[in-house]
XYZ file of C-alpha atoms in Angstrom:
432
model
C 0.000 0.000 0.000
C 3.245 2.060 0.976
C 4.628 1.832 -2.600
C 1.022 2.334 -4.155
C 0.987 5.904 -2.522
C 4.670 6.493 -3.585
C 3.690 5.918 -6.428
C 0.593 8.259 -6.691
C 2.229 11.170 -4.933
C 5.420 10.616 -7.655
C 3.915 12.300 -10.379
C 4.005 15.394 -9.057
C 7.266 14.739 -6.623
C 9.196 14.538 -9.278
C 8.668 18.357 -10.711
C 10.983 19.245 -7.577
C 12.955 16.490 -7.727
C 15.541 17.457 -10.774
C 15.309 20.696 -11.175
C 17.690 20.709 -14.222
C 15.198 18.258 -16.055
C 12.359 20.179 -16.821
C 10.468 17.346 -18.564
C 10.678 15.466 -14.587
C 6.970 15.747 -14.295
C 6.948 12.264 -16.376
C 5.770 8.943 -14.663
C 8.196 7.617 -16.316
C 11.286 7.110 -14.031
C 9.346 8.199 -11.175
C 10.780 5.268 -8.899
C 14.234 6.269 -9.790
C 13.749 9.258 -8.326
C 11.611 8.897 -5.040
C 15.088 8.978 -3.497
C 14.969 12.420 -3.848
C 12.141 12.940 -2.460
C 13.490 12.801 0.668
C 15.594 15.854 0.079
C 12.762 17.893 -0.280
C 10.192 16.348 1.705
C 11.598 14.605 4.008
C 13.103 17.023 6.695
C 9.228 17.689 7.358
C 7.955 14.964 9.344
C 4.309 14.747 10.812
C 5.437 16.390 13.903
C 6.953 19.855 12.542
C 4.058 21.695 12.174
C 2.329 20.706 8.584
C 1.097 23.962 7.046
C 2.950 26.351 9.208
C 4.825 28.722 6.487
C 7.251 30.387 8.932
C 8.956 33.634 7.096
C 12.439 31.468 6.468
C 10.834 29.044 4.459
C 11.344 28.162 0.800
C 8.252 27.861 -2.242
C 10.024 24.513 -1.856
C 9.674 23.991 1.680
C 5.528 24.951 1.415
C 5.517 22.430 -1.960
C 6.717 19.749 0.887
C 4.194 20.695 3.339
C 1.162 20.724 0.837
C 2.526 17.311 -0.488
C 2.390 15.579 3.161
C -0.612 17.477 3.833
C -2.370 16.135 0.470
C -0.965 12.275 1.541
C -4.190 10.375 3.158
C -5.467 11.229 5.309
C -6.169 13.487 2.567
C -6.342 17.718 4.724
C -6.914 19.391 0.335
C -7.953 22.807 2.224
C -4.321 22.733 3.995
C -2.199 21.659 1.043
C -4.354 24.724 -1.401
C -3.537 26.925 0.785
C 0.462 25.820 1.014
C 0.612 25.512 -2.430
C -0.658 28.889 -3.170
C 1.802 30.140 -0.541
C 4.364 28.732 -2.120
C 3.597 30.515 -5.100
C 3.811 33.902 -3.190
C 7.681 32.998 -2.521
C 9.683 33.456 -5.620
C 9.640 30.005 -6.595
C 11.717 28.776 -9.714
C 10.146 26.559 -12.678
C 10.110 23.476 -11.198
C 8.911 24.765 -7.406
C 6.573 26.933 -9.335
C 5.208 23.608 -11.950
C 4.908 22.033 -8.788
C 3.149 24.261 -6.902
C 0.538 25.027 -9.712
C -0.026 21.051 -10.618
C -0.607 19.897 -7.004
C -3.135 23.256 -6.752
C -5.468 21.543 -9.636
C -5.275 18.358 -7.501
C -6.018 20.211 -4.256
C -8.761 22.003 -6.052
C -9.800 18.881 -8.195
C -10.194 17.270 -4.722
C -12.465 20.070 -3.504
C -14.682 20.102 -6.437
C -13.766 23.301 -7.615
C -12.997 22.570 -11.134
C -13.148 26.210 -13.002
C -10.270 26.478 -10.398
C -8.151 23.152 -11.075
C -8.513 23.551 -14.762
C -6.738 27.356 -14.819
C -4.078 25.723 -12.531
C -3.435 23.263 -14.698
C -3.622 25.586 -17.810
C -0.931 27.273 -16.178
C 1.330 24.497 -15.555
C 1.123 23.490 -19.123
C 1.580 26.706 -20.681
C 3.190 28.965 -18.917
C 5.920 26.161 -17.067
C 5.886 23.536 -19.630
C 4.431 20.886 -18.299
C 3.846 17.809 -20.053
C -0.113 17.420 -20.669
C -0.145 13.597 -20.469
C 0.753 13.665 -16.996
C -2.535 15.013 -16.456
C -4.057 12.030 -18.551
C -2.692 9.448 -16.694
C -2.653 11.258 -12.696
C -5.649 9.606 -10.763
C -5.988 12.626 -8.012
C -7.382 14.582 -11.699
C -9.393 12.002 -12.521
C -12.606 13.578 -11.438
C -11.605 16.627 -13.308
C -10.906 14.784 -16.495
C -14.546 13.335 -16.545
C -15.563 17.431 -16.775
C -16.068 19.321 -19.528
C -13.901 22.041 -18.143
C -11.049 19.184 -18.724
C -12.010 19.357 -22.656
C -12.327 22.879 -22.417
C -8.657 22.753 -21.081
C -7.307 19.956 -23.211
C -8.307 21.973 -26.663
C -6.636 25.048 -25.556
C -3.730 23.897 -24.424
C -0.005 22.523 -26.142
C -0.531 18.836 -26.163
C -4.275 18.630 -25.824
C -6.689 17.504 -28.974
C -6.495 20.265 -31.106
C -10.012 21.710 -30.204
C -13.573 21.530 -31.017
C -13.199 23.017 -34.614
C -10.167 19.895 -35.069
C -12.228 17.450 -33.784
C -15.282 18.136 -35.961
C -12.910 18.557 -39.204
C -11.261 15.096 -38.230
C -14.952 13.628 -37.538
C -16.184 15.083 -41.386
C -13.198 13.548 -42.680
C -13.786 10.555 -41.340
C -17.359 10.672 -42.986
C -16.292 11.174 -45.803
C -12.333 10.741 -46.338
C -11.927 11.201 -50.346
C -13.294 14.570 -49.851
C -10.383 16.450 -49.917
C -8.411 15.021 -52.570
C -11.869 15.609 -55.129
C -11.912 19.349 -53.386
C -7.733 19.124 -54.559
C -8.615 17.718 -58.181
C -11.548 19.352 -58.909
C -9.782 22.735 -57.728
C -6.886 21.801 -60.438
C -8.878 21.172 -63.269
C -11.374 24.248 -62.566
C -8.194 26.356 -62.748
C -7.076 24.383 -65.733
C -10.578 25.445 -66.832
C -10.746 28.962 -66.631
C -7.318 29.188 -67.993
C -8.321 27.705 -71.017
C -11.237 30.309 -71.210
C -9.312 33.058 -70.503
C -6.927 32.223 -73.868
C -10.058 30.651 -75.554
C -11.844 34.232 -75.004
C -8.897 35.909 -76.762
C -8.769 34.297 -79.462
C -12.304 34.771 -80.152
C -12.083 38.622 -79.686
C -9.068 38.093 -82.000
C -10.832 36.323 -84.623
C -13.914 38.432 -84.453
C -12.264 41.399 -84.388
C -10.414 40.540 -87.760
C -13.807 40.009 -89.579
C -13.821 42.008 -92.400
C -10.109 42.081 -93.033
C -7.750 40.255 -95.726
C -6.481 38.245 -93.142
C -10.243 37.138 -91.568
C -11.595 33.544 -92.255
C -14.928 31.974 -91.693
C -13.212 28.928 -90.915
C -10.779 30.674 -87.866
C -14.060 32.038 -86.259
C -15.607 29.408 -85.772
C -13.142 27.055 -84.518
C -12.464 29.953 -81.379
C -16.036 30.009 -81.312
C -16.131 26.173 -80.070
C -12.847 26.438 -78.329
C -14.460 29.028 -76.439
C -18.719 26.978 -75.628
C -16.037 24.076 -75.038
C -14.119 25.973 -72.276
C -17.026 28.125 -70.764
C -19.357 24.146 -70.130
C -15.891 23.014 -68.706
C -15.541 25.618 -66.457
C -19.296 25.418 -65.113
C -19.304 22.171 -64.627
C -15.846 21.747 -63.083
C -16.469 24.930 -61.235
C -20.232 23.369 -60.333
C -18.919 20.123 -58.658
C -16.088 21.869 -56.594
C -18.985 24.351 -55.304
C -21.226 21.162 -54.404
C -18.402 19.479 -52.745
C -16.702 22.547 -50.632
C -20.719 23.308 -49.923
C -21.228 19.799 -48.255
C -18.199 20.037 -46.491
C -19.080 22.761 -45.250
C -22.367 21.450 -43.788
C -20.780 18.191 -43.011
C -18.277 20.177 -40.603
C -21.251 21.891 -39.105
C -23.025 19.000 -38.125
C -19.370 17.570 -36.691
C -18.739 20.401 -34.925
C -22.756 19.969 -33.511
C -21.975 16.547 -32.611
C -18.472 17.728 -30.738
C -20.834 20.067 -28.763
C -23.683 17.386 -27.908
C -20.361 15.097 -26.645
C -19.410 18.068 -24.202
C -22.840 17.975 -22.678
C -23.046 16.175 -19.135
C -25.402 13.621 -17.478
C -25.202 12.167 -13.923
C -24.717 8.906 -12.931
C -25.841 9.298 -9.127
C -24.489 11.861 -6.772
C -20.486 13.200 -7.485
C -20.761 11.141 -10.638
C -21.070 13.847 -13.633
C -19.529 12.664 -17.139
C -19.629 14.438 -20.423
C -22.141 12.412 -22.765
C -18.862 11.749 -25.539
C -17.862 9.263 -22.469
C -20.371 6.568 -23.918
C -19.619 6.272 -27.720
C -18.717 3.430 -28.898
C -20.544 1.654 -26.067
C -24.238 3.249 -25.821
C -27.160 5.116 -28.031
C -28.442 7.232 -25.906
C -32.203 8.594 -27.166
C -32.729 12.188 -25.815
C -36.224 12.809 -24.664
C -36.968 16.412 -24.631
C -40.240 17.830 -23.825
C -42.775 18.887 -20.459
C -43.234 15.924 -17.725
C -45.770 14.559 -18.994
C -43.875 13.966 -22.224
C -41.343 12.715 -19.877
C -42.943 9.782 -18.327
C -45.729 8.803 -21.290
C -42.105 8.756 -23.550
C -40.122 6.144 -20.378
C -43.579 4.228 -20.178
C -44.375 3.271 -23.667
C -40.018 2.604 -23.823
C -40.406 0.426 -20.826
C -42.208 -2.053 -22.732
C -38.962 -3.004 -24.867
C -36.762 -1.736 -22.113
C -34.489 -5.237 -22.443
C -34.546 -5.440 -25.886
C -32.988 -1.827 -26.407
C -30.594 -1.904 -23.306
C -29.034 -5.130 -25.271
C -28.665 -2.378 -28.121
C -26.503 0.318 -26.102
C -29.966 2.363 -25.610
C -30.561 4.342 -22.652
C -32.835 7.643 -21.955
C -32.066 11.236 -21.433
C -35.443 12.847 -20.256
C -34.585 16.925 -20.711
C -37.282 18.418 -18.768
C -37.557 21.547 -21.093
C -38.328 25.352 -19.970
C -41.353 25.974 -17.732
C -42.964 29.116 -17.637
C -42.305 29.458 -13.576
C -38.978 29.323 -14.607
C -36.708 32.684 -16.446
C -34.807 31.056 -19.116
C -30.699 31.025 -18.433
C -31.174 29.941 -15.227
C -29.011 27.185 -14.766
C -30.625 23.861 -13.202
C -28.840 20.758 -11.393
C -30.618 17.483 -12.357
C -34.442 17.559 -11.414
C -36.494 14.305 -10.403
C -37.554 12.554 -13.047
C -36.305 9.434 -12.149
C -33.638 8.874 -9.859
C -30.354 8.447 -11.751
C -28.317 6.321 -8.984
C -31.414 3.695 -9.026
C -31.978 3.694 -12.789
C -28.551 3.342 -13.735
C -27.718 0.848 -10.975
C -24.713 2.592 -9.384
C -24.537 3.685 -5.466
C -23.947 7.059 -4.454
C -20.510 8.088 -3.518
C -18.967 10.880 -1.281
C -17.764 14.142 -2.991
C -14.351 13.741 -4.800
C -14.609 10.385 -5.950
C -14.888 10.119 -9.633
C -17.374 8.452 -12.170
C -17.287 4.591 -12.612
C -16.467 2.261 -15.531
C -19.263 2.687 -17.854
C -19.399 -1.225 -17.790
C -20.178 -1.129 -14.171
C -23.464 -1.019 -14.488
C -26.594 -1.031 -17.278
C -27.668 2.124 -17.433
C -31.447 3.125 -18.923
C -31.707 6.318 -17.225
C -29.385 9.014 -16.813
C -29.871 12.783 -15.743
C -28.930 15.725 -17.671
C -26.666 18.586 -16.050
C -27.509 21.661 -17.284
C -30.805 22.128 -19.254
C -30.229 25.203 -20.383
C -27.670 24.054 -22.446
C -28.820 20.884 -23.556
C -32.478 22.983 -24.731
C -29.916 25.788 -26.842
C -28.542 22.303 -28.753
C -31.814 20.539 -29.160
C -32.960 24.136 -30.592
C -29.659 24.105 -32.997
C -30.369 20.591 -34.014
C -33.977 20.516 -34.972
C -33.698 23.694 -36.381
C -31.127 22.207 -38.763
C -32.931 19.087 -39.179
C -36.180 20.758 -39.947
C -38.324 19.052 -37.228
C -40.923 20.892 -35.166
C -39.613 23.754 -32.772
C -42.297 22.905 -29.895
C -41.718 20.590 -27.002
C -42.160 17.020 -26.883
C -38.741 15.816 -29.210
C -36.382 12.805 -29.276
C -33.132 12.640 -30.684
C -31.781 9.003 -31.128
C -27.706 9.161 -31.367
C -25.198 6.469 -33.043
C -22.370 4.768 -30.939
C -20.159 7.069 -33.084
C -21.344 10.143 -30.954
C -23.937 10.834 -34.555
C -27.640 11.713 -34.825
C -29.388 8.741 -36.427
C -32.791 10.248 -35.740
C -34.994 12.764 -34.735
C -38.993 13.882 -34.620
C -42.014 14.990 -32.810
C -44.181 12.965 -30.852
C -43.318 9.457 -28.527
C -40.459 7.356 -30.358
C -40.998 4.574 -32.253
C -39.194 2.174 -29.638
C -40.070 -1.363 -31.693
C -38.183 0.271 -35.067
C -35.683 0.999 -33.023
C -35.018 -2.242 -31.920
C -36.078 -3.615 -35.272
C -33.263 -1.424 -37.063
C -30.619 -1.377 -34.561
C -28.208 -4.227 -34.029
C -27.378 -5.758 -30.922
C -24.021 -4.339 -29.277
C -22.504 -7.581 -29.812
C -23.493 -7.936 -33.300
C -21.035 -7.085 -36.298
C -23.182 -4.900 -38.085
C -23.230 -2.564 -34.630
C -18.948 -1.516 -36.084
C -20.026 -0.627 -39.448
C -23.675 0.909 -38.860
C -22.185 2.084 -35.263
């Protein structure tokens, strides 16, 4: 258990451990170097005051006493506050990497994510910190499961690339010959209008020379081909490479949609929030969107096939949509329309433990965070899809994170399971 907590704690140990390696932060090699932690650390022992920041000591010294304060049992209000302090003492790099990585933990511990996330943004970009030691640290793992995490990891040098990346990568995927027609068809529409361009002169030439010694029937209306020849080239060339940059174009809008509708969060039971990207490739959710009633006649007449569409990755997200008793942009924490620790089958855990194993449990019921933001995308999609604008909606998504579906009214729950394949099944990698 001693080596386990080593272990854990030498992640960030090791950012004041070798302070001429500023890459230290790195599991790797972590045991080589717990040696050192001793020089650091180890002068403070439980009985020297933990937390006392005396006027003689070092941004290293309050690193140390934030780090013993942080080991279980776990005191995260004492090690913020002697992290911050260190931060208040001329630290170097490394004290200061140190300092601002074991402040996200501190902070990830206490919930206060906004707060953990600029801490960590800070580490990254402002004292180089490697951003897969963030991936792989399990005191962040609560944070990770956030969508201030994605907000952080497409900002950031060494995160994804962003929300605009992702979509582009996701319409590429969709359709991955795209580009190189956009690249050929762009070549031979230039081609194209070059050949106009000269075609056109030579037909001014020619018909300009009408009447002259020099001027022949014949020369006319050759250019005058050349030139119909050129101009249908040109549209047609220029016609496709409008069509295909124009679907792109709405393919990347409906990726970038999808990106969006991954960022949104459900619960899983109390101190178990996850961003809704967390089940693709394992669920299809079906958002249910629409007053209570809606709510519960939409669950009921689902209930019936309830086994055969959790064997096809389906569960429900009921988004209780704007009441009149209620100002719109108010945010609102999951209301009780079910109760998402019983429906999904998980217990409720203590604050600052983290989200389990989405094959923990089957889930056919989980809560949305937020409904504010989950009603401004359900307005963006249908409005894009074309469906009605009232209430009472579903949205049925793919494994792959895509809308498969969407209308007015109850679902039909038996063509769902008629159409989709069974998790298991092969058909479920191909049709996701």
């Amino acid at each position: 258990m001693g080596s386990r907590r080593c272990f854990r704690r030498g992640v960030r140990l090791a950012t004041m451990a070798m302070r001429t390696c500023p890459r230290a932060t790195h599991p790797r090699g972590i045991r080589r170097r717990l040696s050192a932690r001793k020089n650091v650390v180890g002068k403070s022992g439980p009985n020297t005051g933990v937390g006392r920041t005396a006027g003689g000591d070092s941004a290293a010294d309050c690193v140390a006493r934030g780090l013993e304060a942080f080991a279980p049992p776990c005191d995260a209000e004492l090690a913020l506050r002697c992290f911050e302090d260190a931060l208040q003492r001329d630290p170097t790099e490394d004290e200061a990497r140190a300092a601002y990585y074991n402040k996200a933990c501190a902070l990830t511990r206490l919930r206060d994510f906004d707060g953990a996330a600029e801490a960590l943004r800070v580490a990254v970009m402002d004292y180089r910190l490697r951003f897969d030691v963030a991936l792989k640290d399990p005191d962040l793992k609560a944070l990770r499961e956030r969508k201030q995490f994605d907000a952080l990891s497409a900002s950031v040098r060494g995160g994804d690339g962003g929300q605009k990346l992702q979509a582009r990568l996701r319409s590429e995927l969709k359709s991955p010959f795209r580009t190189t027609r956009v690249f050929l068809l762009g070549a031979l529409t230039t081609g194209a209008a070059l050949a106009l361009l000269v075609s056109t002169t030579f037909l001014v030439k020619a018909f300009m020379a009408q009447g002259s010694e020099d001027a022949s029937q014949q020369t006319l209306e050759d250019a005058g081909k050349n030139f119909g020849i050129n101009v249908a080239s040109a549209l047609v060339l220029g016609g496709l490479l409008y069509r295909d940059l124009r679907e792109g174009k709405r393919q990347e809008e409906v990726s970038e949609r999808e990106e969006k509708l991954g960022r949104l969060q459900v619960t899983l039971g109390p101190g178990k929030e996850i961003p809704l990207s967390r089940f693709r490739m394992k669920n299809r959710p079906v958002i249910l969107a629409g007053n209570e009633s809606y709510l519960k006649k939409a669950a009921s007449a689902a209930s019936t096939y309830q086994t055969q569409l959790m064997e096809r990755g389906v569960f429900l997200v009921p988004v209780l949509l704007h009441s009149a008793s209620r100002p719109k942009g108010i945010a609102r924490r999951p209301s009780g329309f079910g109760d998402a620790s019983k429906s999904t089958g998980a217990e409720g855990s203590a604050p600052g433990t983290s989200a389990p194993a989405l094959g923990e449990a089957r889930k056919w019921k989980v809560q949305p965070i937020d409904e504010d933001e989950w009603q401004a995308w359900l307005e963006e999609q249908l409005s894009f899809s074309g469906t009605g604008q009232g209430e009472n909606v579903y949205v049925q998504i793919q494994l792959d994170g895509s809308v498969r579906a969407s209308g007015s009214g109850i679902p039909p729950w038996k063509k769902f399971v008629d159409d989709l394949p069974m998790l298991q099944d092969v058909r479920s990698k191909f049709q996701g």
